[in-house]
Amino acid sequence: MLILESFVGGEWVRGSGSPQALVNPTTEEKVAETSTVGVDFARAVQFARVEGGAALRAMTFAERGEMLRTLSRAIHKNRDALIELAIANGGNTRSDAKFDIDGASGTLAFYAELGKELGAQKHLLDGDGIQLGRSPRFWGQHVFLPRRGVAVHINAFNFPAWGLAEKAACALLAGMPVISKPATSTALVSFQIMKLFNEANCLPRGALSFVAGSPGDLLSHLGGQDVIAFTGSSDTGSAIRLMPNLQKASVRINVEADSLNAAVLGPDVSQGSETYRLFLNDVYRDMTQKAGQKCTAIRRVFVPQDQFENVRDELAERLRDTGVGDPSLDGIVVGPVATAQQKRDVTAGIELLAKEAAIVVGSGPFEPKGVPTGKGYFVPPTLLAAQSADQLARVHDHEVFGPCSTLISTSGKAADVAAQVAKGGGGLVSSVYTDDRDFAADMIFEIGPWHGRLVMGSEKIADQTPGPGTVLPHTIHGGPGRAGGGEELGGSRGLLFYSQRTAVQGSRPILEAILGKKETKG
Ligand code: NAP
């Protein structure tokens, strides 16, 4: 049996005590086990802070960028082997696995390029210098400096490759060492990536540590220069935020949590048009890709009354024709959800939503293909529909983290739709499909403040957008309220969480000699 180890204090360490099992969600067979009992987290934190931090801060952005490029290549070179692990431990189809793994190498490559652009510096200036005195001699300059602690990254089970890579890319480029902890249930892919990273031999000692399983007392060792970037459920995010030692030391915490992302079909869009097809494809993809286990997946679909039946029937037809079963087989689009607990949660969530919306597809007997009878954590793609938005409550506050969305009929008026979307209490991303500029403008201004990202789908971009479910490193990921209030990525914005903004006041020539000054064009 494969036993996962943690990489802390510059070495691989095996936990003791009774291990946790990692299983294949298609067959329910054990694929590995792990434990972190006995791992010395106090030493792990100190080692990362001291050795990793010093080494990273000694490097320029360009050098850190080169390091990220090597990590990106290490993943890409081993893509096929990683895909097999994602099928075995994540229930991913080949396409699901590529989405995660290519997302990881792509994000690292993106930040490698940013490092190259930032060049030979080791700190970032924040805006232009400011005259503070009677004359420009007394000067102020805001500067971003790498924090002196460790960045603890805690990730959800659904993106074991991308989650690790996107967070690590920003922290390492900013000059902060990382301790990365994937969700235990699907940690096999992250574990293998960590091994590949070590073999690539580009990381300074202590720059990246890895916890294969429970975090134990890791968070109790953090202090005021450390940061936590967490992705997972709201409940765990809140529990971490409430830890007294973290509150006392004002540990910076970024939370990426649940989200009831919406898709809105504009009243101008006619059935069969390019914008209509884009909308339908995005909803279908988000319901089926990774068995709906994406934080960005569309959960609520708002359509004008006159399109309600068309959308319901077309989506239902596609979902009924969707192959569900062993994700390693050709023709399978939806694999199992990741764990037995996930299946219980998703099933219970669908039952809850079915109290206020009708199940259109997904109820009744169901046999996943190519799977021994009774085995695997399968949930059929499930579409619910509500003829009226009036009586809905749970649809707006209960995230079913699986292949499930609810179609909701609306008046199609921007103000009404915006009010419905806002009932989600803050989301990562919502998408609006319209070619009407007035409707687009109303939606941007009305629902924008509730979201970290909006995708404005129209015929002009139909052949270019990857849809709302894909997180691009150029723009931010995160959202207010229910979504956790966090923000990651967004190009150089992603580095700021790992940096301290310090206002330095003093003599202009001295500050400019030490910190440099912004290049002004022209
Ligand atoms: P989870 O149960 O909250 O677990 C998330 C992570 O937190 C795991 O690594 C887990 O470790 C760890 N954890 C659990 N208790 C902890 C504690 N007391 N202290 C420190 N770490 C702790 O969430 P999940 O079931 O893996 O993920 C599903 C949820 O994540 C969904 O609600 C989804 O919406 C959300 N999600 C959000 C985003 C986003 O970017 N906003 C992305 C993906 C998923 P163990 O696995 O070892 O328990």
mmCIF file with all atom_site columns, C-alpha atoms in Angstrom, residues 371-489:
data_model
loop_
_atom_site.group_PDB
_atom_site.id
_atom_site.type_symbol
_atom_site.label_atom_id
_atom_site.label_alt_id
_atom_site.label_comp_id
_atom_site.label_asym_id
_atom_site.label_entity_id
_atom_site.label_seq_id
_atom_site.pdbx_PDB_ins_code
_atom_site.Cartn_x
_atom_site.Cartn_y
_atom_site.Cartn_z
_atom_site.occupancy
_atom_site.B_iso_or_equiv
_atom_site.pdbx_formal_charge
_atom_site.auth_seq_id
_atom_site.auth_comp_id
_atom_site.auth_asym_id
_atom_site.auth_atom_id
_atom_site.pdbx_PDB_model_num
ATOM 1   C CA . VAL A 1 371 ? -18.978 -0.049 -12.472 1.00 0.00 ? 371 VAL A CA 1
ATOM 2   C CA . PRO A 1 372 ? -19.600 -3.112 -10.284 1.00 0.00 ? 372 PRO A CA 1
ATOM 3   C CA . THR A 1 373 ? -23.214 -3.014 -9.066  1.00 0.00 ? 373 THR A CA 1
ATOM 4   C CA . GLY A 1 374 ? -23.641 -0.928 -5.943  1.00 0.00 ? 374 GLY A CA 1
ATOM 5   C CA . LYS A 1 375 ? -20.093 0.439  -6.020  1.00 0.00 ? 375 LYS A CA 1
ATOM 6   C CA . GLY A 1 376 ? -18.856 4.000  -6.415  1.00 0.00 ? 376 GLY A CA 1
ATOM 7   C CA . TYR A 1 377 ? -19.993 7.403  -5.233  1.00 0.00 ? 377 TYR A CA 1
ATOM 8   C CA . PHE A 1 378 ? -22.155 8.280  -8.227  1.00 0.00 ? 378 PHE A CA 1
ATOM 9   C CA . VAL A 1 379 ? -24.800 10.970 -8.427  1.00 0.00 ? 379 VAL A CA 1
ATOM 10  C CA . PRO A 1 380 ? -26.690 11.420 -11.704 1.00 0.00 ? 380 PRO A CA 1
ATOM 11  C CA . PRO A 1 381 ? -26.662 14.906 -13.250 1.00 0.00 ? 381 PRO A CA 1
ATOM 12  C CA . THR A 1 382 ? -29.699 16.552 -11.702 1.00 0.00 ? 382 THR A CA 1
ATOM 13  C CA . LEU A 1 383 ? -31.656 19.491 -13.064 1.00 0.00 ? 383 LEU A CA 1
ATOM 14  C CA . LEU A 1 384 ? -34.319 21.105 -10.910 1.00 0.00 ? 384 LEU A CA 1
ATOM 15  C CA . ALA A 1 385 ? -36.720 23.748 -12.147 1.00 0.00 ? 385 ALA A CA 1
ATOM 16  C CA . ALA A 1 386 ? -38.877 26.385 -10.462 1.00 0.00 ? 386 ALA A CA 1
ATOM 17  C CA . GLN A 1 387 ? -41.672 28.064 -12.444 1.00 0.00 ? 387 GLN A CA 1
ATOM 18  C CA . SER A 1 388 ? -41.627 31.011 -10.067 1.00 0.00 ? 388 SER A CA 1
ATOM 19  C CA . ALA A 1 389 ? -38.839 32.655 -8.110  1.00 0.00 ? 389 ALA A CA 1
ATOM 20  C CA . ASP A 1 390 ? -41.214 33.803 -5.353  1.00 0.00 ? 390 ASP A CA 1
ATOM 21  C CA . GLN A 1 391 ? -41.055 30.974 -2.839  1.00 0.00 ? 391 GLN A CA 1
ATOM 22  C CA . LEU A 1 392 ? -37.400 29.991 -3.208  1.00 0.00 ? 392 LEU A CA 1
ATOM 23  C CA . ALA A 1 393 ? -35.119 30.073 -0.171  1.00 0.00 ? 393 ALA A CA 1
ATOM 24  C CA . ARG A 1 394 ? -32.794 27.047 -0.004  1.00 0.00 ? 394 ARG A CA 1
ATOM 25  C CA . VAL A 1 395 ? -31.859 27.424 -3.672  1.00 0.00 ? 395 VAL A CA 1
ATOM 26  C CA . HIS A 1 396 ? -30.250 30.719 -2.672  1.00 0.00 ? 396 HIS A CA 1
ATOM 27  C CA . ASP A 1 397 ? -28.449 29.526 0.437   1.00 0.00 ? 397 ASP A CA 1
ATOM 28  C CA . HIS A 1 398 ? -27.597 25.853 0.069   1.00 0.00 ? 398 HIS A CA 1
ATOM 29  C CA . GLU A 1 399 ? -24.719 24.915 -2.189  1.00 0.00 ? 399 GLU A CA 1
ATOM 30  C CA . VAL A 1 400 ? -25.047 21.386 -3.578  1.00 0.00 ? 400 VAL A CA 1
ATOM 31  C CA . PHE A 1 401 ? -21.438 20.607 -4.484  1.00 0.00 ? 401 PHE A CA 1
ATOM 32  C CA . GLY A 1 402 ? -22.161 18.110 -7.235  1.00 0.00 ? 402 GLY A CA 1
ATOM 33  C CA . PRO A 1 403 ? -23.710 17.764 -10.735 1.00 0.00 ? 403 PRO A CA 1
ATOM 34  C CA . CYS A 1 404 ? -26.792 19.789 -9.874  1.00 0.00 ? 404 CYS A CA 1
ATOM 35  C CA . SER A 1 405 ? -28.320 23.135 -10.892 1.00 0.00 ? 405 SER A CA 1
ATOM 36  C CA . THR A 1 406 ? -31.701 24.791 -10.545 1.00 0.00 ? 406 THR A CA 1
ATOM 37  C CA . LEU A 1 407 ? -33.458 26.548 -13.395 1.00 0.00 ? 407 LEU A CA 1
ATOM 38  C CA . ILE A 1 408 ? -35.540 29.524 -12.271 1.00 0.00 ? 408 ILE A CA 1
ATOM 39  C CA . SER A 1 409 ? -38.115 31.439 -14.279 1.00 0.00 ? 409 SER A CA 1
ATOM 40  C CA . THR A 1 410 ? -38.007 35.247 -13.939 1.00 0.00 ? 410 THR A CA 1
ATOM 41  C CA . SER A 1 411 ? -39.654 38.303 -15.445 1.00 0.00 ? 411 SER A CA 1
ATOM 42  C CA . GLY A 1 412 ? -36.426 38.984 -17.359 1.00 0.00 ? 412 GLY A CA 1
ATOM 43  C CA . LYS A 1 413 ? -36.365 42.589 -16.056 1.00 0.00 ? 413 LYS A CA 1
ATOM 44  C CA . ALA A 1 414 ? -32.860 43.547 -14.952 1.00 0.00 ? 414 ALA A CA 1
ATOM 45  C CA . ALA A 1 415 ? -33.918 44.820 -11.511 1.00 0.00 ? 415 ALA A CA 1
ATOM 46  C CA . ASP A 1 416 ? -35.910 41.643 -10.735 1.00 0.00 ? 416 ASP A CA 1
ATOM 47  C CA . VAL A 1 417 ? -33.153 39.321 -11.902 1.00 0.00 ? 417 VAL A CA 1
ATOM 48  C CA . ALA A 1 418 ? -30.483 41.279 -10.028 1.00 0.00 ? 418 ALA A CA 1
ATOM 49  C CA . ALA A 1 419 ? -32.509 41.032 -6.809  1.00 0.00 ? 419 ALA A CA 1
ATOM 50  C CA . GLN A 1 420 ? -32.736 37.253 -7.249  1.00 0.00 ? 420 GLN A CA 1
ATOM 51  C CA . VAL A 1 421 ? -29.029 36.868 -7.995  1.00 0.00 ? 421 VAL A CA 1
ATOM 52  C CA . ALA A 1 422 ? -28.144 38.922 -4.902  1.00 0.00 ? 422 ALA A CA 1
ATOM 53  C CA . LYS A 1 423 ? -30.062 36.459 -2.710  1.00 0.00 ? 423 LYS A CA 1
ATOM 54  C CA . GLY A 1 424 ? -27.048 34.158 -3.111  1.00 0.00 ? 424 GLY A CA 1
ATOM 55  C CA . GLY A 1 425 ? -25.330 36.395 -0.552  1.00 0.00 ? 425 GLY A CA 1
ATOM 56  C CA . GLY A 1 426 ? -22.136 36.980 -2.521  1.00 0.00 ? 426 GLY A CA 1
ATOM 57  C CA . GLY A 1 427 ? -20.468 34.741 -5.080  1.00 0.00 ? 427 GLY A CA 1
ATOM 58  C CA . LEU A 1 428 ? -17.243 33.908 -6.877  1.00 0.00 ? 428 LEU A CA 1
ATOM 59  C CA . VAL A 1 429 ? -18.588 34.408 -10.372 1.00 0.00 ? 429 VAL A CA 1
ATOM 60  C CA . SER A 1 430 ? -21.812 34.869 -12.253 1.00 0.00 ? 430 SER A CA 1
ATOM 61  C CA . SER A 1 431 ? -22.393 34.980 -15.976 1.00 0.00 ? 431 SER A CA 1
ATOM 62  C CA . VAL A 1 432 ? -24.836 37.070 -17.987 1.00 0.00 ? 432 VAL A CA 1
ATOM 63  C CA . TYR A 1 433 ? -25.716 36.178 -21.573 1.00 0.00 ? 433 TYR A CA 1
ATOM 64  C CA . THR A 1 434 ? -26.976 39.103 -23.595 1.00 0.00 ? 434 THR A CA 1
ATOM 65  C CA . ASP A 1 435 ? -26.281 41.180 -26.686 1.00 0.00 ? 435 ASP A CA 1
ATOM 66  C CA . ASP A 1 436 ? -28.262 44.104 -25.296 1.00 0.00 ? 436 ASP A CA 1
ATOM 67  C CA . ARG A 1 437 ? -25.906 46.779 -23.946 1.00 0.00 ? 437 ARG A CA 1
ATOM 68  C CA . ASP A 1 438 ? -28.496 48.326 -21.625 1.00 0.00 ? 438 ASP A CA 1
ATOM 69  C CA . PHE A 1 439 ? -29.265 44.979 -20.008 1.00 0.00 ? 439 PHE A CA 1
ATOM 70  C CA . ALA A 1 440 ? -25.516 44.251 -19.768 1.00 0.00 ? 440 ALA A CA 1
ATOM 71  C CA . ALA A 1 441 ? -24.873 47.628 -18.123 1.00 0.00 ? 441 ALA A CA 1
ATOM 72  C CA . ASP A 1 442 ? -27.719 47.188 -15.618 1.00 0.00 ? 442 ASP A CA 1
ATOM 73  C CA . MET A 1 443 ? -26.427 43.760 -14.646 1.00 0.00 ? 443 MET A CA 1
ATOM 74  C CA . ILE A 1 444 ? -22.786 44.868 -14.278 1.00 0.00 ? 444 ILE A CA 1
ATOM 75  C CA . PHE A 1 445 ? -23.717 47.711 -11.942 1.00 0.00 ? 445 PHE A CA 1
ATOM 76  C CA . GLU A 1 446 ? -26.409 45.808 -10.024 1.00 0.00 ? 446 GLU A CA 1
ATOM 77  C CA . ILE A 1 447 ? -24.806 42.405 -9.476  1.00 0.00 ? 447 ILE A CA 1
ATOM 78  C CA . GLY A 1 448 ? -21.117 43.378 -9.772  1.00 0.00 ? 448 GLY A CA 1
ATOM 79  C CA . PRO A 1 449 ? -20.781 44.310 -6.071  1.00 0.00 ? 449 PRO A CA 1
ATOM 80  C CA . TRP A 1 450 ? -21.974 40.821 -5.092  1.00 0.00 ? 450 TRP A CA 1
ATOM 81  C CA . HIS A 1 451 ? -19.233 39.086 -7.071  1.00 0.00 ? 451 HIS A CA 1
ATOM 82  C CA . GLY A 1 452 ? -15.507 38.758 -7.502  1.00 0.00 ? 452 GLY A CA 1
ATOM 83  C CA . ARG A 1 453 ? -15.958 38.123 -11.219 1.00 0.00 ? 453 ARG A CA 1
ATOM 84  C CA . LEU A 1 454 ? -18.601 38.573 -13.913 1.00 0.00 ? 454 LEU A CA 1
ATOM 85  C CA . VAL A 1 455 ? -18.556 36.912 -17.311 1.00 0.00 ? 455 VAL A CA 1
ATOM 86  C CA . MET A 1 456 ? -20.568 38.890 -19.840 1.00 0.00 ? 456 MET A CA 1
ATOM 87  C CA . GLY A 1 457 ? -21.346 36.282 -22.489 1.00 0.00 ? 457 GLY A CA 1
ATOM 88  C CA . SER A 1 458 ? -22.272 37.597 -25.925 1.00 0.00 ? 458 SER A CA 1
ATOM 89  C CA . GLU A 1 459 ? -21.965 36.548 -29.546 1.00 0.00 ? 459 GLU A CA 1
ATOM 90  C CA . LYS A 1 460 ? -18.846 38.733 -29.864 1.00 0.00 ? 460 LYS A CA 1
ATOM 91  C CA . ILE A 1 461 ? -16.841 36.543 -27.466 1.00 0.00 ? 461 ILE A CA 1
ATOM 92  C CA . ALA A 1 462 ? -18.643 33.220 -27.933 1.00 0.00 ? 462 ALA A CA 1
ATOM 93  C CA . ASP A 1 463 ? -15.673 31.641 -29.713 1.00 0.00 ? 463 ASP A CA 1
ATOM 94  C CA . GLN A 1 464 ? -13.122 32.804 -27.132 1.00 0.00 ? 464 GLN A CA 1
ATOM 95  C CA . THR A 1 465 ? -14.512 32.553 -23.605 1.00 0.00 ? 465 THR A CA 1
ATOM 96  C CA . PRO A 1 466 ? -13.824 29.349 -21.664 1.00 0.00 ? 466 PRO A CA 1
ATOM 97  C CA . GLY A 1 467 ? -16.947 30.119 -19.596 1.00 0.00 ? 467 GLY A CA 1
ATOM 98  C CA . PRO A 1 468 ? -17.366 31.172 -15.978 1.00 0.00 ? 468 PRO A CA 1
ATOM 99  C CA . GLY A 1 469 ? -16.100 27.864 -14.605 1.00 0.00 ? 469 GLY A CA 1
ATOM 100 C CA . THR A 1 470 ? -12.504 28.491 -15.658 1.00 0.00 ? 470 THR A CA 1
ATOM 101 C CA . VAL A 1 471 ? -10.383 30.610 -13.360 1.00 0.00 ? 471 VAL A CA 1
ATOM 102 C CA . LEU A 1 472 ? -7.863  32.623 -15.351 1.00 0.00 ? 472 LEU A CA 1
ATOM 103 C CA . PRO A 1 473 ? -4.756  33.869 -13.518 1.00 0.00 ? 473 PRO A CA 1
ATOM 104 C CA . HIS A 1 474 ? -4.971  37.297 -15.184 1.00 0.00 ? 474 HIS A CA 1
ATOM 105 C CA . THR A 1 475 ? -8.142  38.194 -13.293 1.00 0.00 ? 475 THR A CA 1
ATOM 106 C CA . ILE A 1 476 ? -9.000  37.770 -9.642  1.00 0.00 ? 476 ILE A CA 1
ATOM 107 C CA . HIS A 1 477 ? -10.617 34.726 -8.068  1.00 0.00 ? 477 HIS A CA 1
ATOM 108 C CA . GLY A 1 478 ? -12.684 35.113 -4.917  1.00 0.00 ? 478 GLY A CA 1
ATOM 109 C CA . GLY A 1 479 ? -15.848 36.842 -3.885  1.00 0.00 ? 479 GLY A CA 1
ATOM 110 C CA . PRO A 1 480 ? -17.628 38.702 -1.085  1.00 0.00 ? 480 PRO A CA 1
ATOM 111 C CA . GLY A 1 481 ? -19.984 37.372 1.582   1.00 0.00 ? 481 GLY A CA 1
ATOM 112 C CA . ARG A 1 482 ? -20.817 33.676 1.306   1.00 0.00 ? 482 ARG A CA 1
ATOM 113 C CA . ALA A 1 483 ? -17.860 33.176 -1.058  1.00 0.00 ? 483 ALA A CA 1
ATOM 114 C CA . GLY A 1 484 ? -15.511 33.928 1.849   1.00 0.00 ? 484 GLY A CA 1
ATOM 115 C CA . GLY A 1 485 ? -14.547 37.534 1.158   1.00 0.00 ? 485 GLY A CA 1
ATOM 116 C CA . GLY A 1 486 ? -11.212 36.470 -0.315  1.00 0.00 ? 486 GLY A CA 1
ATOM 117 C CA . GLU A 1 487 ? -9.223  37.383 -3.381  1.00 0.00 ? 487 GLU A CA 1
ATOM 118 C CA . GLU A 1 488 ? -6.491  35.418 -5.153  1.00 0.00 ? 488 GLU A CA 1
ATOM 119 C CA . LEU A 1 489 ? -4.656  35.656 -8.493  1.00 0.00 ? 489 LEU A CA 1
#
